[in-house]
XYZ file of C-alpha atoms in Angstrom:
647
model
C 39.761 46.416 -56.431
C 39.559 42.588 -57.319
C 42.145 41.830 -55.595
C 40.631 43.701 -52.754
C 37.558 41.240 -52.825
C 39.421 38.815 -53.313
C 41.221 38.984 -50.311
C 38.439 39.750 -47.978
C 36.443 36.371 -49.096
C 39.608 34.810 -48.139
C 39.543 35.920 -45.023
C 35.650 35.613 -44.944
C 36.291 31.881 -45.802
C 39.053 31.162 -43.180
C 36.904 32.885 -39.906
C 34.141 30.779 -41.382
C 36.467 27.620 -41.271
C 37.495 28.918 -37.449
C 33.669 29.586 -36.801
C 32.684 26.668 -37.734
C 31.491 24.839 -34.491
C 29.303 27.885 -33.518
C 27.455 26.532 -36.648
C 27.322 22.731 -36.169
C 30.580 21.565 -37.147
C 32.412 22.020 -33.453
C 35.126 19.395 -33.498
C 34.898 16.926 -31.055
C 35.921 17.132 -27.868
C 38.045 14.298 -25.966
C 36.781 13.009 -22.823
C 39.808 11.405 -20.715
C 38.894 8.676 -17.679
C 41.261 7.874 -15.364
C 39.713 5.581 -13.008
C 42.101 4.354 -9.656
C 41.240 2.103 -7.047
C 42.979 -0.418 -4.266
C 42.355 -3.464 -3.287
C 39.302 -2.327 -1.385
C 37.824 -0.453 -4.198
C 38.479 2.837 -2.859
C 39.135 5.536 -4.925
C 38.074 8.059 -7.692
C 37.239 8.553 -10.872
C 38.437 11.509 -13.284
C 37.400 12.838 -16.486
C 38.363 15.756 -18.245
C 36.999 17.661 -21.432
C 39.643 20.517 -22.823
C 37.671 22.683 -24.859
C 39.748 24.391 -27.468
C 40.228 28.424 -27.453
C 38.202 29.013 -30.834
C 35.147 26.452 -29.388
C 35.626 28.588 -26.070
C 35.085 31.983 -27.027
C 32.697 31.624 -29.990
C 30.774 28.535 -29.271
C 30.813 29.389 -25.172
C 31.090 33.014 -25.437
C 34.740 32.826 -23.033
C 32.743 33.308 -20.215
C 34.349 31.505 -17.155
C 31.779 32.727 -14.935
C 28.876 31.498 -17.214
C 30.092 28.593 -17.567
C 30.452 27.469 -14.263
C 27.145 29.158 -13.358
C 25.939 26.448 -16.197
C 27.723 23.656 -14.300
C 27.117 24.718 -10.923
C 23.138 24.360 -12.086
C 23.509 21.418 -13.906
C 26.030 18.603 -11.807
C 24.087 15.527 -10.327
C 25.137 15.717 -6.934
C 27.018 12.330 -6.676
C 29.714 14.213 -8.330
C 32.117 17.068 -8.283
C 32.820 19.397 -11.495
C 34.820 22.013 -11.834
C 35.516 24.841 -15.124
C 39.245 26.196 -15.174
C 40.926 28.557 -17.974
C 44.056 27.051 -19.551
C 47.060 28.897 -20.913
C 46.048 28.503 -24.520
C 43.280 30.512 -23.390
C 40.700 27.730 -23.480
C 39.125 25.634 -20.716
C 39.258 22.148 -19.076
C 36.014 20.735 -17.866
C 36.668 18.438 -14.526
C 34.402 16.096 -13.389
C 35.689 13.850 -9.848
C 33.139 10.981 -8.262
C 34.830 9.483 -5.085
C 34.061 6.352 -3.585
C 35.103 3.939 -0.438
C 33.757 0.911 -2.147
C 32.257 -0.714 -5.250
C 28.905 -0.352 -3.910
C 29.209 3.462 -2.819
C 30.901 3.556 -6.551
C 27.928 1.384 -8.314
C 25.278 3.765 -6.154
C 26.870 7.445 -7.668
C 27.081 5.933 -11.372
C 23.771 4.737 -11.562
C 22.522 7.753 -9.939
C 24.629 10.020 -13.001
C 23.387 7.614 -15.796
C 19.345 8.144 -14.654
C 19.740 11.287 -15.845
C 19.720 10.325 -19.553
C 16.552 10.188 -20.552
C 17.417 8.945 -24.282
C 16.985 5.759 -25.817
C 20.647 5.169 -25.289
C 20.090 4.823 -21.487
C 21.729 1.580 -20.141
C 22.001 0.175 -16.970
C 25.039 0.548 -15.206
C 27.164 -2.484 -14.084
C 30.042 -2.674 -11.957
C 31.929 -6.093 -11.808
C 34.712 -5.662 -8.861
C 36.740 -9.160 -7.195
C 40.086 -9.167 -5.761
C 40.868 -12.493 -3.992
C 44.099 -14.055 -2.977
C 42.726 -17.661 -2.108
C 42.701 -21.066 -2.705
C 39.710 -20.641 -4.763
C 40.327 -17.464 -6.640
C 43.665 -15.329 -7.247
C 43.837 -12.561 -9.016
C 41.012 -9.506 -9.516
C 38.657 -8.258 -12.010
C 37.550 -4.823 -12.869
C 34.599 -4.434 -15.667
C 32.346 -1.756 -16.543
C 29.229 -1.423 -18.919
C 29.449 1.896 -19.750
C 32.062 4.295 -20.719
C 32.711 8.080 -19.818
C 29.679 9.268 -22.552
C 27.170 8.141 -20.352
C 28.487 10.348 -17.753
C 28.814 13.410 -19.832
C 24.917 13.377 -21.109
C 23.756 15.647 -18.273
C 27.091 18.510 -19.424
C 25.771 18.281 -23.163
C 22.489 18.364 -22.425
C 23.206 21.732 -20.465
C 24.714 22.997 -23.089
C 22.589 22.350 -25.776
C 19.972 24.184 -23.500
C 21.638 27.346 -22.200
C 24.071 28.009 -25.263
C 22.156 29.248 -28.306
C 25.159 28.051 -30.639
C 24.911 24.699 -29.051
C 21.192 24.358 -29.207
C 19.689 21.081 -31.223
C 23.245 19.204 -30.728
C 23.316 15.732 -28.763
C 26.338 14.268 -26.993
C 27.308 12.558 -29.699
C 27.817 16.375 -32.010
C 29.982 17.631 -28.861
C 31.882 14.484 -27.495
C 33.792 11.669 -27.843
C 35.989 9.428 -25.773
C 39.722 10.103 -25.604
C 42.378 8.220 -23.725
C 41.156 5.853 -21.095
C 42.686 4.458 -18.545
C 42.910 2.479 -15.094
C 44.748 2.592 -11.745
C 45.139 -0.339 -9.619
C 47.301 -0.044 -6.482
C 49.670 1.667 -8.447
C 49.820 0.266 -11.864
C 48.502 1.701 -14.433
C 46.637 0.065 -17.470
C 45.357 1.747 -20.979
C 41.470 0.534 -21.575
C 40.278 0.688 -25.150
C 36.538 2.455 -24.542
C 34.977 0.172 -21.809
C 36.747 -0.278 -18.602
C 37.714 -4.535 -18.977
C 40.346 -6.044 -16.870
C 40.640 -9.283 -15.481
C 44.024 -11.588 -14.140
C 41.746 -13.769 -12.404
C 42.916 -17.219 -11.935
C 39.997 -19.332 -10.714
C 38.892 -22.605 -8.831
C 35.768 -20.790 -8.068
C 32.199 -22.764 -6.917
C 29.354 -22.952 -9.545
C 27.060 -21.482 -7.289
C 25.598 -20.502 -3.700
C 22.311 -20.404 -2.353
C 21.656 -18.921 0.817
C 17.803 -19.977 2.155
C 16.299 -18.004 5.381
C 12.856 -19.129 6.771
C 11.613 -16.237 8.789
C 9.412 -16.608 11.528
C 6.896 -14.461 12.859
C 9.478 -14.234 16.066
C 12.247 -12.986 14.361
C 13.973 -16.141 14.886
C 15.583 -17.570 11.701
C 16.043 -21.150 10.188
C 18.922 -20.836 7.740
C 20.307 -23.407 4.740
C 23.484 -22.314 3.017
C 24.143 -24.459 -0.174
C 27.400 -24.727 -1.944
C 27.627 -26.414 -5.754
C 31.305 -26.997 -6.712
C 32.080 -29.093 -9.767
C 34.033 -32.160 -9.688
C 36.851 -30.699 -11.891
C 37.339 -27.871 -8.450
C 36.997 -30.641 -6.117
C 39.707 -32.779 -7.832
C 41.708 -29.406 -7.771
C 41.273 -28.529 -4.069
C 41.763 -32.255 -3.126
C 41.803 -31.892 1.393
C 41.844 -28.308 1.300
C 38.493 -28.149 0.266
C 37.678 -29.893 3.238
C 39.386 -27.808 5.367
C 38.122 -25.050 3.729
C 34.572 -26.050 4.302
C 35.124 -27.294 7.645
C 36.228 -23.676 8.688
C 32.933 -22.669 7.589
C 30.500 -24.072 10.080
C 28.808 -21.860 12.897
C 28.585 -22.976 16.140
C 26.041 -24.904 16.761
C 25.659 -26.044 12.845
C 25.229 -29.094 10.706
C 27.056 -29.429 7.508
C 26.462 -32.357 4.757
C 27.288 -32.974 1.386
C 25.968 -35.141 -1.245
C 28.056 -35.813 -4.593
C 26.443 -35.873 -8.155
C 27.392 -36.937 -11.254
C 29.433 -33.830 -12.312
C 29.038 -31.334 -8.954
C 29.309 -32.116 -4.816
C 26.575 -29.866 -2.911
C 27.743 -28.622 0.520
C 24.588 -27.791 2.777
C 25.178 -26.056 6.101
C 22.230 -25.661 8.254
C 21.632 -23.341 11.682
C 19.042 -22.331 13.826
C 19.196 -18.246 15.004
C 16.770 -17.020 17.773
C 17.820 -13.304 16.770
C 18.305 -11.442 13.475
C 22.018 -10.343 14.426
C 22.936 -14.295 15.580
C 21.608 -15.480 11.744
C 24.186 -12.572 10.696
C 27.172 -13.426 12.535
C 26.270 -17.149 11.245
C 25.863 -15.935 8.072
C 28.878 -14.131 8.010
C 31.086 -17.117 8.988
C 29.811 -19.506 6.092
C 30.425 -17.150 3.601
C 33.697 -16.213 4.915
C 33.251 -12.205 4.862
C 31.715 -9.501 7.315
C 29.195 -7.879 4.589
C 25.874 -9.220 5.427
C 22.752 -7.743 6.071
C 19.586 -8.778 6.994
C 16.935 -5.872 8.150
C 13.096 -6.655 8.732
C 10.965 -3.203 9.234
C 6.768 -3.054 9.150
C 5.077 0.059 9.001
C 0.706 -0.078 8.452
C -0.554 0.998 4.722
C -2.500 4.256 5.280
C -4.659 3.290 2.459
C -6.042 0.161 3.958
C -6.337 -1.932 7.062
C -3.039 -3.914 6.153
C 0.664 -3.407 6.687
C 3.773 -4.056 4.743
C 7.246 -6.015 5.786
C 10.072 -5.206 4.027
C 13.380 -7.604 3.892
C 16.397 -6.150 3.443
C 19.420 -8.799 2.298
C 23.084 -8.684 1.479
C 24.789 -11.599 0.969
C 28.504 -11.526 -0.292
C 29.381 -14.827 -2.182
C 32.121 -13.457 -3.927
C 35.095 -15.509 -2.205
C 33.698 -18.343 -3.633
C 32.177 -17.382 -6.634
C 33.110 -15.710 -10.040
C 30.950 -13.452 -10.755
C 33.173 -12.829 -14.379
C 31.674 -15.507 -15.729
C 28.207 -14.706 -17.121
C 26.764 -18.242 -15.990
C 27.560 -17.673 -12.046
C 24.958 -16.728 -9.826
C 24.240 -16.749 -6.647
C 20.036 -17.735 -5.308
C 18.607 -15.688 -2.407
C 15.938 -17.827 -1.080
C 13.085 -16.121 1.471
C 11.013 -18.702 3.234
C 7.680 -16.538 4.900
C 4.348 -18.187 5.861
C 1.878 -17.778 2.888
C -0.801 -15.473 4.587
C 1.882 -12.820 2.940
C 1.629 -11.671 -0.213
C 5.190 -10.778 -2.215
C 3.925 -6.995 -3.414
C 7.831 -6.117 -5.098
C 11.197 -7.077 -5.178
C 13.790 -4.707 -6.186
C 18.362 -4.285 -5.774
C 19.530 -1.905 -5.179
C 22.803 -2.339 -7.383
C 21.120 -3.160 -10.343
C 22.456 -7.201 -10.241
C 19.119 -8.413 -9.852
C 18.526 -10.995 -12.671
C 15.834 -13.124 -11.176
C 12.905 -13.560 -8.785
C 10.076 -15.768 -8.048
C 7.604 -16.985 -5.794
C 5.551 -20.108 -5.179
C 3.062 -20.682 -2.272
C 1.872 -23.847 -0.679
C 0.132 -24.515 2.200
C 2.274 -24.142 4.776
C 5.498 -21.692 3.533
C 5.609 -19.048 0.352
C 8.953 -19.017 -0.777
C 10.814 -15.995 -2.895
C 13.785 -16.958 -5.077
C 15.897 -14.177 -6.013
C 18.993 -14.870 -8.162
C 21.500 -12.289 -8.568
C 24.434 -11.721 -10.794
C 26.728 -10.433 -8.410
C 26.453 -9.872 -4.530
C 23.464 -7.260 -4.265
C 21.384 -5.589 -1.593
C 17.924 -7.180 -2.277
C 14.423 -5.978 -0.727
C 11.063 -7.772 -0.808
C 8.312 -5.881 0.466
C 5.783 -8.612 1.550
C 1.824 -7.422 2.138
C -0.323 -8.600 4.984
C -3.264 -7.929 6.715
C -3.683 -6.716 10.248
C -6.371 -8.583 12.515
C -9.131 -6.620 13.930
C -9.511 -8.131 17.845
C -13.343 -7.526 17.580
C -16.238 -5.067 15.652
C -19.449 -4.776 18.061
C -22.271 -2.534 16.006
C -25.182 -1.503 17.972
C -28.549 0.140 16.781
C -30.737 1.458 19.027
C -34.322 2.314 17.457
C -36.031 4.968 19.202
C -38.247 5.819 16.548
C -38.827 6.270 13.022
C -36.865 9.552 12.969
C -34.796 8.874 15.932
C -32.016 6.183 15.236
C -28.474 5.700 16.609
C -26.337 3.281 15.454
C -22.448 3.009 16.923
C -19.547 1.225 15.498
C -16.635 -0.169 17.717
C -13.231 -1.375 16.651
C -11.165 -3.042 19.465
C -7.447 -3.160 18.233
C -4.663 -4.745 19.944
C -1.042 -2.841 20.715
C 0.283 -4.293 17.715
C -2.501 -3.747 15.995
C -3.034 -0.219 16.517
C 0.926 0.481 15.877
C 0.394 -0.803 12.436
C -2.929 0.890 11.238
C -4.665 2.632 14.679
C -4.283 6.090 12.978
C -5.436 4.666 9.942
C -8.601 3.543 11.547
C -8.921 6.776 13.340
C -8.564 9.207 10.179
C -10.985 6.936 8.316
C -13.761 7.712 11.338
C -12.915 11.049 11.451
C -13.353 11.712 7.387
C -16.478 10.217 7.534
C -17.639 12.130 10.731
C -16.293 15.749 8.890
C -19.831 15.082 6.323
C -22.045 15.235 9.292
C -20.339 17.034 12.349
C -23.414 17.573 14.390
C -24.585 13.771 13.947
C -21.537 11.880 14.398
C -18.363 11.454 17.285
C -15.131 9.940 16.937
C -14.115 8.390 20.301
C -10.800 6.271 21.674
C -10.616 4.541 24.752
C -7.285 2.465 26.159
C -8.173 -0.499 27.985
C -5.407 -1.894 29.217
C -2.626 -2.631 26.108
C -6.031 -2.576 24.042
C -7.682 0.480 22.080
C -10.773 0.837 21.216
C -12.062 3.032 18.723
C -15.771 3.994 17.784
C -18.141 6.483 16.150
C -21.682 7.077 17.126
C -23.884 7.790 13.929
C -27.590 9.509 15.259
C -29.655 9.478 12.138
C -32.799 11.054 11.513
C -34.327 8.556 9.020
C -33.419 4.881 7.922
C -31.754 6.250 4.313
C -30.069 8.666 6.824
C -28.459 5.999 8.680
C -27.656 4.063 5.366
C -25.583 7.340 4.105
C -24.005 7.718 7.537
C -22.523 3.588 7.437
C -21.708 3.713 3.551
C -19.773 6.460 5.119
C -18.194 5.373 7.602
C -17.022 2.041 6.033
C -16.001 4.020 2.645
C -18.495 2.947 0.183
C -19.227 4.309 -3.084
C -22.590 6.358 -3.639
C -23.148 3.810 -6.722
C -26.806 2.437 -6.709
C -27.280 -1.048 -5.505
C -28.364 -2.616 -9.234
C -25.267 -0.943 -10.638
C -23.139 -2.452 -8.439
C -24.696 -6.140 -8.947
C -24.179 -5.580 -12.478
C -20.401 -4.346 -12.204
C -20.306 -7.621 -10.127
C -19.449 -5.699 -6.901
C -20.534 -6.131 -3.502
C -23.897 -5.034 -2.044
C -23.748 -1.732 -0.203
C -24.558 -1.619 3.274
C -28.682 -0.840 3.308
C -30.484 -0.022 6.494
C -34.522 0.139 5.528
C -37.726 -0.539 6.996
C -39.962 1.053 9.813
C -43.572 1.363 11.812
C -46.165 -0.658 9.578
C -49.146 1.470 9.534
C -52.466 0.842 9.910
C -52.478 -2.725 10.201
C -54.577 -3.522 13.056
C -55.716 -1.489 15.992
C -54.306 -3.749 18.621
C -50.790 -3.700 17.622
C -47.219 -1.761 16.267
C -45.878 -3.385 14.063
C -42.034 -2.594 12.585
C -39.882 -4.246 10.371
C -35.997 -3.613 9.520
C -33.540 -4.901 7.390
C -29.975 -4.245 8.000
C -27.013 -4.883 5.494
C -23.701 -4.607 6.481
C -20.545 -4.560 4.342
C -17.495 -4.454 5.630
C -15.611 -6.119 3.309
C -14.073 -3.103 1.787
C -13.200 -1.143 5.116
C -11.614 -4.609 6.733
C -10.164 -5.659 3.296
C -8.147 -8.727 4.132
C -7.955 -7.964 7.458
C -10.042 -10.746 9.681
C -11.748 -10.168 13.043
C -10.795 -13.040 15.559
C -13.195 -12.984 17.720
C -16.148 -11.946 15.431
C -17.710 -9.537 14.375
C -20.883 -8.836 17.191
C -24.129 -7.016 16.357
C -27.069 -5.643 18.337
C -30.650 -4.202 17.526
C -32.609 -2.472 19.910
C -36.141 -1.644 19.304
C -38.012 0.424 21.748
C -39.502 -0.021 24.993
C -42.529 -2.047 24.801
C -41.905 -4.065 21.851
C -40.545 -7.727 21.608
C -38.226 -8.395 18.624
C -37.446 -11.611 16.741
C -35.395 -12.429 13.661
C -37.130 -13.124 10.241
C -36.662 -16.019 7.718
C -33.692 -18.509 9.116
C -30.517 -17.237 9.908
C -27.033 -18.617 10.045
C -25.256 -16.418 12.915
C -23.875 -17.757 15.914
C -25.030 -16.908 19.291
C -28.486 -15.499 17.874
C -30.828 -14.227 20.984
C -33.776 -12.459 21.006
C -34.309 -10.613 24.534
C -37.700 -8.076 24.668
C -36.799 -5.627 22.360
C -33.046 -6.643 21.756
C -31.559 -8.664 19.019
C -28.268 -10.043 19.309
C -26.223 -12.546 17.153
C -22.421 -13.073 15.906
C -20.799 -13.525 12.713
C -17.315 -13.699 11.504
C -19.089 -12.841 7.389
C -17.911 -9.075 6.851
C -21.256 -9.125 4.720
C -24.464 -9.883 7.354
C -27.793 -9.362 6.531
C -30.470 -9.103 9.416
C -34.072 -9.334 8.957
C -36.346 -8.430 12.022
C -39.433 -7.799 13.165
C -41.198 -6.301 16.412
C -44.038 -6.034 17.668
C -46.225 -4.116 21.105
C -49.672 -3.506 21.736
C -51.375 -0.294 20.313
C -52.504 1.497 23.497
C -54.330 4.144 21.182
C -56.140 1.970 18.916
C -57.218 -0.019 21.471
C -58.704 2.991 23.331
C -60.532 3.964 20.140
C -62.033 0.364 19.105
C -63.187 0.259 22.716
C -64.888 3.581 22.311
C -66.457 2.424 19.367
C -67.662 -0.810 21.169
C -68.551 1.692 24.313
C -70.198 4.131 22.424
C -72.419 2.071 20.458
C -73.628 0.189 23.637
C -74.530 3.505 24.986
C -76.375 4.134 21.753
C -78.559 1.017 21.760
C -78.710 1.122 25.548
C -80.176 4.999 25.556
C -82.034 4.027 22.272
C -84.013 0.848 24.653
C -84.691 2.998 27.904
C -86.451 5.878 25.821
C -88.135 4.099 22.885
C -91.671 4.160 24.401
C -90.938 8.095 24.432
C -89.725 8.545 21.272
C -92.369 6.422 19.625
C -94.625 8.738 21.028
C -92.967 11.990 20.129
C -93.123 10.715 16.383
C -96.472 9.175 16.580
C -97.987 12.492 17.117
C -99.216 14.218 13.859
C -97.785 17.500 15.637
C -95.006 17.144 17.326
C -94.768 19.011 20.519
C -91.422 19.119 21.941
C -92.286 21.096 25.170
C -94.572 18.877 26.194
C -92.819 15.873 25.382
C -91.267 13.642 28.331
C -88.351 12.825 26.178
C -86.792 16.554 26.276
C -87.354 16.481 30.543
C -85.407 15.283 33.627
C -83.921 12.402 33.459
C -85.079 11.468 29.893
C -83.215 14.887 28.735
C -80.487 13.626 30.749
C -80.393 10.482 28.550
C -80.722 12.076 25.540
C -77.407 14.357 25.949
C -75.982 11.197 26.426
C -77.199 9.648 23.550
C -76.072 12.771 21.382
C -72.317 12.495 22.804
C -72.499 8.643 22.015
C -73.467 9.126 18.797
C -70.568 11.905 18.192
C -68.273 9.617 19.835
C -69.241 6.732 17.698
C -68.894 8.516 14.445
C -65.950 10.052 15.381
C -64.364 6.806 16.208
C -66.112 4.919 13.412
C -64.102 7.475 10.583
C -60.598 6.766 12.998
C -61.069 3.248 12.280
C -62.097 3.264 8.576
C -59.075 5.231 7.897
C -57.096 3.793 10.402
C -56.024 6.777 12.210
C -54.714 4.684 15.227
């Protein structure tokens, strides 16, 4: 029986030995890179994982069909992976990325590589040359990363969606086998990272290539060249020649020696982006370059964006092995842009910077290899004109309209922008405000009427309309932010009989609608008062073109924050009516009073007073005295009016 027992832990022991990566001690398994390429850098890279029998079936559960369900889920999509059953009865794991050149390569890898999300994330970096020149002979393959940073997105799927796996990293399942590389036919052993260079170099310490972009399109370029004295010595005449070959039509090449370099400059005008290419092209000897300008309006503001593409290829003159060599970008824009980013797009972007004077801003971007570089540069897009008109009709009966006059460039760039902003603010009040657009000629012009029932009304509608905050005016002083636009004022009441008298005052910000934007020719504002009255501006004003017209005020401004003060003023057919039958009645009063006073001395001289018989109650006298009764109602009524004002 003890032998029995002893037996079965043996073979307890051994299946726990054979078990033991379904319980954290899988052995490792080899990842092999084979990675072939031409001249061109076309070609592919292969991996392969063999996962052992045992691993397969207790660690995977030896389902094909799971596995490549796991895989199919799983693969980024720059690459192809595949799951096959070997005859040992295990499986070989596949993964293929093919590529027509370095770039397409450098594009897939760094794609692969985002997916690691550890601390262990790197950059990828892809150094490629093959050159057969006087300058350079010889090429150069180096990578960053090995084969593990391609495999993070496999081991991460199967740490997720196999239970035995779960809790293990890449470095618990993996590790790198044989490695090894392919060029146009031979075939070289790597140790880890991909390294290889037979480079034999009389390379150039550096080029610059300097573009000054004008608003045109048309380009003024300067291509600079830095070659030490040691490669000049080297090259001897051929370097001439070399450089000769080099010059575009219509160019200008000079060169200036130093103490230990000589700087080639070639200079060229282009009057079109694909002329400054071919140029381009020709002085640095290849057929790679790009140069793409696109602008497209910001939906979030009343400004657009440029964004400059470049590619410039240095590499037959450069060597980009050598960690010191780089080659300058230089972007020469006028300085009303602002430089909002500036990203590669193969990761060789070491450098950039920007300095603005008054008449150029100039981006330097220095790269570590040839790269596809784009600055997105911010601007704002002019506003032809703003006219805002008020028309007062009353105190409760106000209508204010806002026009924007764009031109066709203009209105490419942010017209809908301009539009959707009117229309959001016209949504809050649908049966008070209208969203128009009129085309006049190449020109658009696009307004909304605001009909407001009070002053604060009308100050709700513009905050509105020009997108300002709800935030009371003192809070805003004290968060040091712009006034908002105010509209207040109205009929003065009961100031004098004889006159109406209104006052308004009208702030405007449109600061935060235009942002940077600027209006060239102004922006133009009207008040209307009534008909009858005769308007004039308050206090001293600054605007241009200020006019005061009957009951119209006009002025200019090209402020985006304008204050106007005004007052108006018509005569107060009412209250004069009711002072003059004050003055009226109370003549009548006295006047009746004098032509009956011998009667009505009489009437209260008697002791009895006889009313009958009295002379004062007959005729014309009784005539006189109905008179005198509807003066004295008539005074008293229009007596109280005038105490209380009701006029």
């Amino acid at each position: 029986m003890k032998i029995v027992k002893r037996f079965l832990f043996i073979i307890s022991a051994l299946l726990v030995l054979m078990l033991a990566g379904c319980s954290g001690k899988l052995s490792h398994i080899d990842i092999n890179t084979t990675l072939t390429v031409d001249t061109t850098f076309n070609g592919s890279r292969e991996m392969t994982a063999d996962i052992p029998a045992a691993a397969y079936k207790y660690a995977f559960g030896g389902s094909l069909t799971a596995l490549e369900d796991m895989i199919n889920q799983y693969t980024p999509g720059d690459m192809y992976c595949t799951a096959t059953e070997n005859e040992d009865g295990g499986v070989r794991i596949q993964m293929i990325i093919d590529f027509a050149s370095r770039n397409e390569y450098q594009k897939k890898i760094e794609t692969i590589c985002n997916g690691n999300t550890t601390d262990s994330a790197i950059t990828p970096v892809i150094n490629f040359d093959y050159s057969h020149s006087i300058l350079k002979n010889g090429y150069t393959i180096e990578e960053n990363f090995t084969s593990m940073d391609l495999f993070y997105w496999l081991a991460d799927a199967i740490s997720k969606e196999y239970p035995a796996m779960e809790g293990k990293n890449i470095q618990d399942i993996f590790q790198l086998g044989k490695t090894e590389v392919v060029f146009n036919g031979e075939t070289m052993e790597m140790q880890d990272y991909i390294k290889i260079s037979t480079i034999k170099s009389n390379a150039f310490d550096n080029v610059s290539v300097a573009a000054q972009l004008s608003d045109d399109q048309s380009i003024d370029a300067r291509i600079t060249y830095v070659v030490s004295n040691k490669v000049v010595a080297a090259l001897g005449t051929q370097l001439k020649t070399l450089m000769d070959g080099l010059v575009p039509d219509n160019a200008s090449m000079t060169y200036q020696n130093g103490d230990s370099s000589r700087t080639y400059t070639i200079s060229f005008e282009s009057a079109t982006l694909q002329d400054y290419i071919t140029n381009v092209n020709k002085a640095l000897h290849t057929n790679n370059t790009v140069f793409e300008v696109s602008t497209e309006g910001d939906t979030e503001s009343l400004s657009a964006k440029k964004s400059i593409k470049q590619y410039y290829d240095g590499s037959y003159f450069l060597d980009f092995t050598d960690d010191e060599t780089t080659m300058s970008y230089i972007l020469d824009v006028s300085p009303e842009y602002t430089v909002e980013s500036c990203s590669s797009t193969y990761g060789y972007l070491k450098d950039e910077s920007s300095t603005y004077s008054s008449d150029t801003c100039e981006i330097t971007m220095t790269v570590a290899s040839a790269d596809e570089v784009t600055t997105v540069l911010g601007f704002a897009v002019d506003i032809d004109e703003v006219d805002i008109t008020t028309d007062i009709h009353s105190d409760t009966n106000i209508q204010r309209i806002f026009e924007f006059h764009l031109s066709s460039d203009a209105v490419n760039l942010i017209g809908s922008s301009i539009e959707d902003r009117l229309n959001t603010a016209a949504e809050q009040w649908p049966d008070q405000m209208t969203v128009n657009t009129e085309n006049v000629l190449s020109n658009t012009n696009y307004s909304i009427v605001l009909s407001a029932e009070s002053a604060d009304e009308l100050t709700k509608m513009t905050r509105a309309v020009l997108g300002e905050s709800d935030i009371s005016d003192d809070n805003k002083s004290n968060s040091g932010e712009l006034t908002n636009s105010l509209f207040t004022g109205g009929t003065e009441k009961h100031k004098n009989p004889w006159n109406i008298h209104c006052t308004y005052e009208d702030t405007l910000n449109l600061s935060g609608f235009l942002k940077g934007s600027q209006i060239k020719n102004g922006i133009h504002y009207k008040l209307s008062y009534s008909k009858g009255f005769k308007a004039a501006f308050t206090e001293n004003n600054t605007f241009e073109d200020a006019a005061a017209d009957g009951p119209t005020l006009t002025c200019s401004t090209f402020n985006k924050v304008l204050s106007v003060k005004s007052t108006a003023e018509k005569n107060n057919l009412e209250g004069i009516l009711i002072f003059a039958l004050w003055i009226a009645s109370l003549i009548c009063i006295v006047v009746i009073l004098l032509l009956n006073i011998e009667h009505i001395i009489n009437l209260v001289s008697n002791k009895k007073i006889d009313i009958s018989g009295s002379e004062l109650f007959k005729g014309k006298h009784l005539r006189r005295l109905t008179a005198l009764i509807v003066a004295i109602v008539c005074f008293v009524l229009m007596t109280i009016r005038l105490i209380f004002r009701i006029y």
